Tab-separated table of C-alpha atoms and ligand atoms in Angstrom:
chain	number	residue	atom	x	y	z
A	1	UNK	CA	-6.333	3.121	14.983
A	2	UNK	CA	-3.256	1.374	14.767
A	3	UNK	CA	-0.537	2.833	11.633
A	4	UNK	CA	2.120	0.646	10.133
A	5	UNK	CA	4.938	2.224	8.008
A	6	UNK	CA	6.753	0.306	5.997
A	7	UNK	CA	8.322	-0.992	2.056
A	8	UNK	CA	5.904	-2.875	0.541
A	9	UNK	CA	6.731	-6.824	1.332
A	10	UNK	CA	7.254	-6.261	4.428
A	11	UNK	CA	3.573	-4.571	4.473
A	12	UNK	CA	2.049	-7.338	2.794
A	13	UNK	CA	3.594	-9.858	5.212
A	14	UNK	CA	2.698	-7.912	8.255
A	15	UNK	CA	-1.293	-7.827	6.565
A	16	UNK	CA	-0.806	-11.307	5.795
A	17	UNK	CA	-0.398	-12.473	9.414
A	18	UNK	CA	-3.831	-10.862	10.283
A	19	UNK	CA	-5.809	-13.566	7.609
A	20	UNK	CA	-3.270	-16.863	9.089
A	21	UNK	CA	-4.537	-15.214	12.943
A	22	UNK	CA	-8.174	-15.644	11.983
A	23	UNK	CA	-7.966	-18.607	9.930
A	24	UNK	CA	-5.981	-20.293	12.400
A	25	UNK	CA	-7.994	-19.447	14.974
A	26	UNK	CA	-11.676	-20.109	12.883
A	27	UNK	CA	-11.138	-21.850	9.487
A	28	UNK	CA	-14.827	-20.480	8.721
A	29	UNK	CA	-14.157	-16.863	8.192
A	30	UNK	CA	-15.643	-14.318	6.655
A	31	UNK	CA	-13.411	-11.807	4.049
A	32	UNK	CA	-14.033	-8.876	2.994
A	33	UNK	CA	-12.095	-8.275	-0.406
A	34	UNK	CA	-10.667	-4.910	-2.334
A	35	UNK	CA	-10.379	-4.621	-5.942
A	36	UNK	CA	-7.387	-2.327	-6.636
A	37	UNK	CA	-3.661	-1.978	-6.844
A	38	UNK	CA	-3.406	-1.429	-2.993
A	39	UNK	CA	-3.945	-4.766	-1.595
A	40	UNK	CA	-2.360	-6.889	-4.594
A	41	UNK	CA	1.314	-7.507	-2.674
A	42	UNK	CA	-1.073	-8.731	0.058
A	43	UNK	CA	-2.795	-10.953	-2.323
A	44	UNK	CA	-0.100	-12.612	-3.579
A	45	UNK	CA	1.608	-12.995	0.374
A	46	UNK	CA	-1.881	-15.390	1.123
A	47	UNK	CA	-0.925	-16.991	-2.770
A	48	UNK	CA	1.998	-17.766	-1.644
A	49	UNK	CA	1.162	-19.023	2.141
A	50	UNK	CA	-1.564	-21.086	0.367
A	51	UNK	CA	0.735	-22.803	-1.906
A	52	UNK	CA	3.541	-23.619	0.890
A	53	UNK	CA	0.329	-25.213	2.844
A	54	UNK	CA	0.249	-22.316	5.524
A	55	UNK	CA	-2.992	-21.380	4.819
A	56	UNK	CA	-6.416	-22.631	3.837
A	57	UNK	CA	-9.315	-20.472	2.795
A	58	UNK	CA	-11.214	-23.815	1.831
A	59	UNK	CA	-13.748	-23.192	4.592
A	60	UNK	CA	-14.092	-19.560	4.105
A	61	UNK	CA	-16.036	-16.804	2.530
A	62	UNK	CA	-15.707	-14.191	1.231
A	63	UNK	CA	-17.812	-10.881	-0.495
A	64	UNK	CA	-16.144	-8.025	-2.331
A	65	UNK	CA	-16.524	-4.191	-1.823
A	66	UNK	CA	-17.906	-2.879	-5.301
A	67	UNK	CA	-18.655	-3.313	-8.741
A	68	UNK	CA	-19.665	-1.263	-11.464
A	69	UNK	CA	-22.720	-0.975	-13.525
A	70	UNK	CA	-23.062	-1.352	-17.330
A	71	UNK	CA	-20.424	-3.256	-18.316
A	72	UNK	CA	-20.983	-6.641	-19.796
A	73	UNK	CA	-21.437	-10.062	-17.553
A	74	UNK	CA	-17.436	-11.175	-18.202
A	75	UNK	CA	-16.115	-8.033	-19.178
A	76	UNK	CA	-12.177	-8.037	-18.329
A	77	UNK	CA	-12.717	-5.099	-15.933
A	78	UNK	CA	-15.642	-5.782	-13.783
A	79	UNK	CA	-13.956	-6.036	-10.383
A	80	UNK	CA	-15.626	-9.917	-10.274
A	81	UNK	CA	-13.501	-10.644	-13.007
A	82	UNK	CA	-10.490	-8.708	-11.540
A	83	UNK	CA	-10.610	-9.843	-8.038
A	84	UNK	CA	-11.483	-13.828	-9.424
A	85	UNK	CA	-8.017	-13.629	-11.463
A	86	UNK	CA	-6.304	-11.231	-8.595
A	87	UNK	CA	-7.189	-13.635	-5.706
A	88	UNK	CA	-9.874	-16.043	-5.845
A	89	UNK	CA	-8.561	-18.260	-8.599
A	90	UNK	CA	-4.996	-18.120	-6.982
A	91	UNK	CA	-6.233	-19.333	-3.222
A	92	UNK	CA	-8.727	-22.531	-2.555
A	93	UNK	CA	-11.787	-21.060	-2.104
A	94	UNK	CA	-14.910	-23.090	-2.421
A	95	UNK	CA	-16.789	-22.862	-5.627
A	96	UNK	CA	-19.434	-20.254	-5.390
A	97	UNK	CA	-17.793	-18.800	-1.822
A	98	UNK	CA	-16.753	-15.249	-3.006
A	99	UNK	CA	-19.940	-13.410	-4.312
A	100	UNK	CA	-20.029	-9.777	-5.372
A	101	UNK	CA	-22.380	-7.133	-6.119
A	102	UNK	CA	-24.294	-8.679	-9.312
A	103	UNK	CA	-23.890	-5.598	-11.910
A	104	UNK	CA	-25.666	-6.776	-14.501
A	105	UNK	CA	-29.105	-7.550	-11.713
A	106	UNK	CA	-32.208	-5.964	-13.799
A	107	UNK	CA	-33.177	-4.207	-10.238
A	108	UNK	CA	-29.505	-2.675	-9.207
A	109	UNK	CA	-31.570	-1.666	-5.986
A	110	UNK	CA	-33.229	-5.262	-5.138
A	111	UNK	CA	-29.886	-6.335	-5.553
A	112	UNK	CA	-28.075	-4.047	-3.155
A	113	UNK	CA	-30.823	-4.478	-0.432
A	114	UNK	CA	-30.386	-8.695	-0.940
A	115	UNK	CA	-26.262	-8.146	-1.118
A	116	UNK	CA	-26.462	-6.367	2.195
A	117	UNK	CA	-28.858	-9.419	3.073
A	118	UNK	CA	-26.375	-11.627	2.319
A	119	UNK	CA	-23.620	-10.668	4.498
A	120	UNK	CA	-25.572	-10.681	7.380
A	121	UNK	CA	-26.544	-13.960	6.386
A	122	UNK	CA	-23.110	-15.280	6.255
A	123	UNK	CA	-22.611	-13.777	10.097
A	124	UNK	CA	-20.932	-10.387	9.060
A	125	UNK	CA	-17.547	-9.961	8.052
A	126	UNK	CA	-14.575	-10.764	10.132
A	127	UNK	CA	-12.117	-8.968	8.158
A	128	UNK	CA	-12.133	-6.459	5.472
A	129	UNK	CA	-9.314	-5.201	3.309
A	130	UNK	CA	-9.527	-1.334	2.078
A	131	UNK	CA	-7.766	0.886	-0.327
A	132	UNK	CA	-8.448	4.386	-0.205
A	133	UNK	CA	-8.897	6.953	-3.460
A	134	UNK	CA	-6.937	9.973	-3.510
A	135	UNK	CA	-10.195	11.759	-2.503
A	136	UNK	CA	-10.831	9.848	0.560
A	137	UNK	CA	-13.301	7.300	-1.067
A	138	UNK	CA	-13.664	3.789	0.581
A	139	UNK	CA	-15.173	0.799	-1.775
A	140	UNK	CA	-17.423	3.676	-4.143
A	141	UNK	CA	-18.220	5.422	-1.174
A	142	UNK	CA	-17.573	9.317	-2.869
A	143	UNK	CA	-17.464	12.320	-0.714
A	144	UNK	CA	-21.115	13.061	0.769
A	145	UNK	CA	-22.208	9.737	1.761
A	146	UNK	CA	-23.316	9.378	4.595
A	147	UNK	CA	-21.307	7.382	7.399
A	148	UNK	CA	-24.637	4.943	7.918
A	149	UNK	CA	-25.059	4.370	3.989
A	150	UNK	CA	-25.633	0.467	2.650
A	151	UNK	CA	-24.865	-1.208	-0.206
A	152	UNK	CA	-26.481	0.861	-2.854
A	153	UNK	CA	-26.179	2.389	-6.300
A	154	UNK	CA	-23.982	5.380	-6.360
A	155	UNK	CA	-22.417	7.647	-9.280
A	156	UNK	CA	-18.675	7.848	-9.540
A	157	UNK	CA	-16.954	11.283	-8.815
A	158	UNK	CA	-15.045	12.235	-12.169
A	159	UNK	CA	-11.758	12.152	-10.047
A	160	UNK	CA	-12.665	8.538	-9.575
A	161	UNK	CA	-13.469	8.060	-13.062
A	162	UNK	CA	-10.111	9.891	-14.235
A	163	UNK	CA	-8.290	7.589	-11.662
A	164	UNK	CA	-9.325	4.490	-12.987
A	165	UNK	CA	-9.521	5.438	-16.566
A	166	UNK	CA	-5.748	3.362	-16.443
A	167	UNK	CA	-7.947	0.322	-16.459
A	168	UNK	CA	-9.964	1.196	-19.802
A	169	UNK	CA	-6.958	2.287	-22.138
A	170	UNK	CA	-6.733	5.818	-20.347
A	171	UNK	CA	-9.914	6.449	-21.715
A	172	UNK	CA	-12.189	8.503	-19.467
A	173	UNK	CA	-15.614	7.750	-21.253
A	174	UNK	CA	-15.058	4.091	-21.414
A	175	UNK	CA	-15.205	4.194	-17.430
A	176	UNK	CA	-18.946	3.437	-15.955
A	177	UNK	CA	-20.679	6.043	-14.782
A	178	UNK	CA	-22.247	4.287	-11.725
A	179	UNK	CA	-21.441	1.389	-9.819
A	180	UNK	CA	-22.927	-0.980	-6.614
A	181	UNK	CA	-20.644	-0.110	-3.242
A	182	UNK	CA	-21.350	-1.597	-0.008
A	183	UNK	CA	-21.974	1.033	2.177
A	184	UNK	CA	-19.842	3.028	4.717
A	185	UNK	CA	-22.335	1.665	7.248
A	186	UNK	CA	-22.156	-1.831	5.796
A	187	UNK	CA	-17.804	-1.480	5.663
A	188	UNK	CA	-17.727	-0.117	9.484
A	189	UNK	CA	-19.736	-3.529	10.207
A	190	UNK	CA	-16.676	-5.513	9.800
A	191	UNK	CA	-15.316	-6.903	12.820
A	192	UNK	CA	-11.505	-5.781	11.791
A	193	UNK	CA	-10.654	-3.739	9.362
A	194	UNK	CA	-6.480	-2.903	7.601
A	195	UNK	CA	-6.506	-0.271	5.073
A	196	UNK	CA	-3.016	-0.327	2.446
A	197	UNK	CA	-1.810	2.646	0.809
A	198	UNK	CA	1.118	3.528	-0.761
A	199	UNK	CA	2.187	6.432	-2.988
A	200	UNK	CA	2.463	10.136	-2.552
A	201	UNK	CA	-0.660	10.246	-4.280
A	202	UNK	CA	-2.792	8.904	-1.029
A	203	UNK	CA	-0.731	11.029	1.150
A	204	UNK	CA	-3.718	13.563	1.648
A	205	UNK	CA	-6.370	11.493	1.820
A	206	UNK	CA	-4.323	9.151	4.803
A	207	UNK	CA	-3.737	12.581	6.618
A	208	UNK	CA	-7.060	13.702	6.269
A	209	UNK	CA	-8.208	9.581	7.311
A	210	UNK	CA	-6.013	10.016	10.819
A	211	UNK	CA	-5.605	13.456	11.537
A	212	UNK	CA	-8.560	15.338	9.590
A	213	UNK	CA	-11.977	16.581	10.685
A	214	UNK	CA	-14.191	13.635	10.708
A	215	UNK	CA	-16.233	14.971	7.570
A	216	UNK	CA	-18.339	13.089	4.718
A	217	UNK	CA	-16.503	15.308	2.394
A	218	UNK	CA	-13.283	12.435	2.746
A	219	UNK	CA	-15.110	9.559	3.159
A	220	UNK	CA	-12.301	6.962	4.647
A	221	UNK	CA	-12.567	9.401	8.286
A	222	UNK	CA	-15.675	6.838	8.673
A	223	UNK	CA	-12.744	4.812	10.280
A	224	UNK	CA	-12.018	7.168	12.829
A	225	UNK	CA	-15.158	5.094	14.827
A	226	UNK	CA	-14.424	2.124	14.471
A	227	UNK	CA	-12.366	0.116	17.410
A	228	UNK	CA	-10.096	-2.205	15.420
A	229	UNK	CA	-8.409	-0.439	12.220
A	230	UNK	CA	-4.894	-1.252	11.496
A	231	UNK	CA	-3.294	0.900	8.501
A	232	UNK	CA	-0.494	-0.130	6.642
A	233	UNK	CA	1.226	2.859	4.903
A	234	UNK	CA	3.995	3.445	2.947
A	235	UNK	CA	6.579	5.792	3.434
A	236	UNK	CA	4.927	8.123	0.839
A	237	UNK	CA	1.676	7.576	1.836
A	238	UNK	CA	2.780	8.338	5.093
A	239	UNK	CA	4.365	11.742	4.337
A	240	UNK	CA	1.657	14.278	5.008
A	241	UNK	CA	1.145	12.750	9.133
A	242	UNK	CA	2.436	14.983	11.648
A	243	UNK	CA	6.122	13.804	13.321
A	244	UNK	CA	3.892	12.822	16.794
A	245	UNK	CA	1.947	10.162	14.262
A	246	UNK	CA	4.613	9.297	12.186
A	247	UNK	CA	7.193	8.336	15.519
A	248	UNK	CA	4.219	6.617	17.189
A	249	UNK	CA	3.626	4.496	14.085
A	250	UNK	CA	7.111	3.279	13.980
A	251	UNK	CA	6.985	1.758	17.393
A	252	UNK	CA	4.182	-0.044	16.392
A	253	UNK	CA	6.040	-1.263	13.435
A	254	UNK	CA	8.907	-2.664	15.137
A	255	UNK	CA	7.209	-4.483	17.712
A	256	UNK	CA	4.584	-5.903	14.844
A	257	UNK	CA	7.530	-6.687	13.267
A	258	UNK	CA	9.583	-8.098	15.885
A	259	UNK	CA	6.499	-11.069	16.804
B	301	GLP	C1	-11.209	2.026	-6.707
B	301	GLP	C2	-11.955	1.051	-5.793
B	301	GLP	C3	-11.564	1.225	-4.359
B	301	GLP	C4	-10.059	1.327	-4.256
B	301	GLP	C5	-9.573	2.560	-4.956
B	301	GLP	C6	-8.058	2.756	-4.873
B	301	GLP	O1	-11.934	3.125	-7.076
B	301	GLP	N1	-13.374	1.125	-5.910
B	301	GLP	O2	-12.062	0.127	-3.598
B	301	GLP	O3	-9.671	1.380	-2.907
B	301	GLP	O4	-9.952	2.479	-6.303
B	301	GLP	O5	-7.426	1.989	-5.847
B	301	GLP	P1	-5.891	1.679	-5.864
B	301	GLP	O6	-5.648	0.725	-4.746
B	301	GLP	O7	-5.641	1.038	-7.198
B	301	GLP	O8	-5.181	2.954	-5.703
């Protein structure tokens, strides 16, 4: 696992470069995309690379992490909705390119099993973006589930709920209750995978992610397995590694940088 620490543009560049590597080298790619705060500076970095000409995702793909169940087709915060006005409707994706968990589907489980179906399909995914929740969660994937879990229906953990009660007027009970999440198994499919956090808030669950027991009980350890993770951390999120991880990291974040 490789650990970048850095400020936050400089993050978002460095994350940046990993999409113009693929794309340059395959303009039919596959991406994996995160709802969240964590990967929005990265978002806009590919905006902006897109709009100076630097990039083109007009050949690629892409399929997001999660969604939730029970709110509305076109309500303002089912992740489609966010990550279409976060990303999608800012790059030059294809019409119909980026598809998501359906969370309105009549059969949440049909749809799960034909979601999973669908990645394959596509040939896998080449790269996938991560946040992480302050309890370790990747996508939906709560503490318990299991490190070969698929895209299925899962109930939020009320820390989950309480964290992203922000997004529904800091009202707990407006949050859903259960969601669609690709799986751990599904996530640790990816070919590459880069992981943002920032904030002292994530500084536990980042420890636990690279120095922890590998344990269901913090989800994002998963990633311990798989061979090409690259983390990009703020200082904050940083703050709970150990001084051998923390020096080690900085190498690697000078000579990233200096490329
Ligand atoms: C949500 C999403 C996760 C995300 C996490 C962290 O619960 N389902 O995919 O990683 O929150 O969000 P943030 O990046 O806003 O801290």
């Amino acid at each position: 696992m490789k650990i970048i620490i850095g400020e936050g543009q400089q993050l978002a560049s460095l994350a940046a470069d990993h999409y113009a590597r693929l794309l340059t080298e395959n303009p039919q790619r596959v991406f994996g995309l995160a709802t969240g705060s964590s990967p929005l500076r990265v978002y806009d970095e590919l905006a902006a690379r897109v709009d100076a000409g630097e990039l083109s995702f007009s050949q690629a793909r892409g399929f997001t992490l999660d969604e939730y169940l029970g709110l509305p087709a076109g309500h303002p915060e089912t992740y489609r909705r966010v990550i279409d006005a976060e990303f999608v409707s800012r790059v030059d994706f294809a019409p119909g390119a980026v598809r998501g968990p359906d969370g309105t589907a009549a059969d949440p489980d049909a749809e799960a099993r034909a979601y999973d179906a669908a990645i394959a399909e596509a040939g896998g995914i080449d790269l996938q973006i991560l946040g992480i929740g302050t309890n370790g969660h990747i996508a939906f994937n709560e503490p318990g589930a299991a490190f070969d879990s698929r895209t299925r229906r899962e109930e939020l953990a009320p820390q989950t709920r309480a964290d992203n009660a922000r997004f529904f007027d800091g009202d707990v009970d407006a949050v859903p209750t259960h969601c669609l999440t690709q799986g751990i198994g599904t996530i640790l499919e990816a070919r590459e995978i880069i992981l943002l956090a920032s904030g002292a808030g994530k500084a536990d669950a980042i420890a636990q992610l690279v120095e922890g027991e590998v344990t269901t009980l913090w989800p994002a350890t998963a990633l311990r397995s798989h061979p090409n993770v690259t983390l990009f951390l703020d200082a904050a999120a940083a703050s709970g590694l150990s001084a051998e991880v923390r020096d080690a990291a900085r190498a690697a974040t000078l000579a990233a940088t200096a490329r």
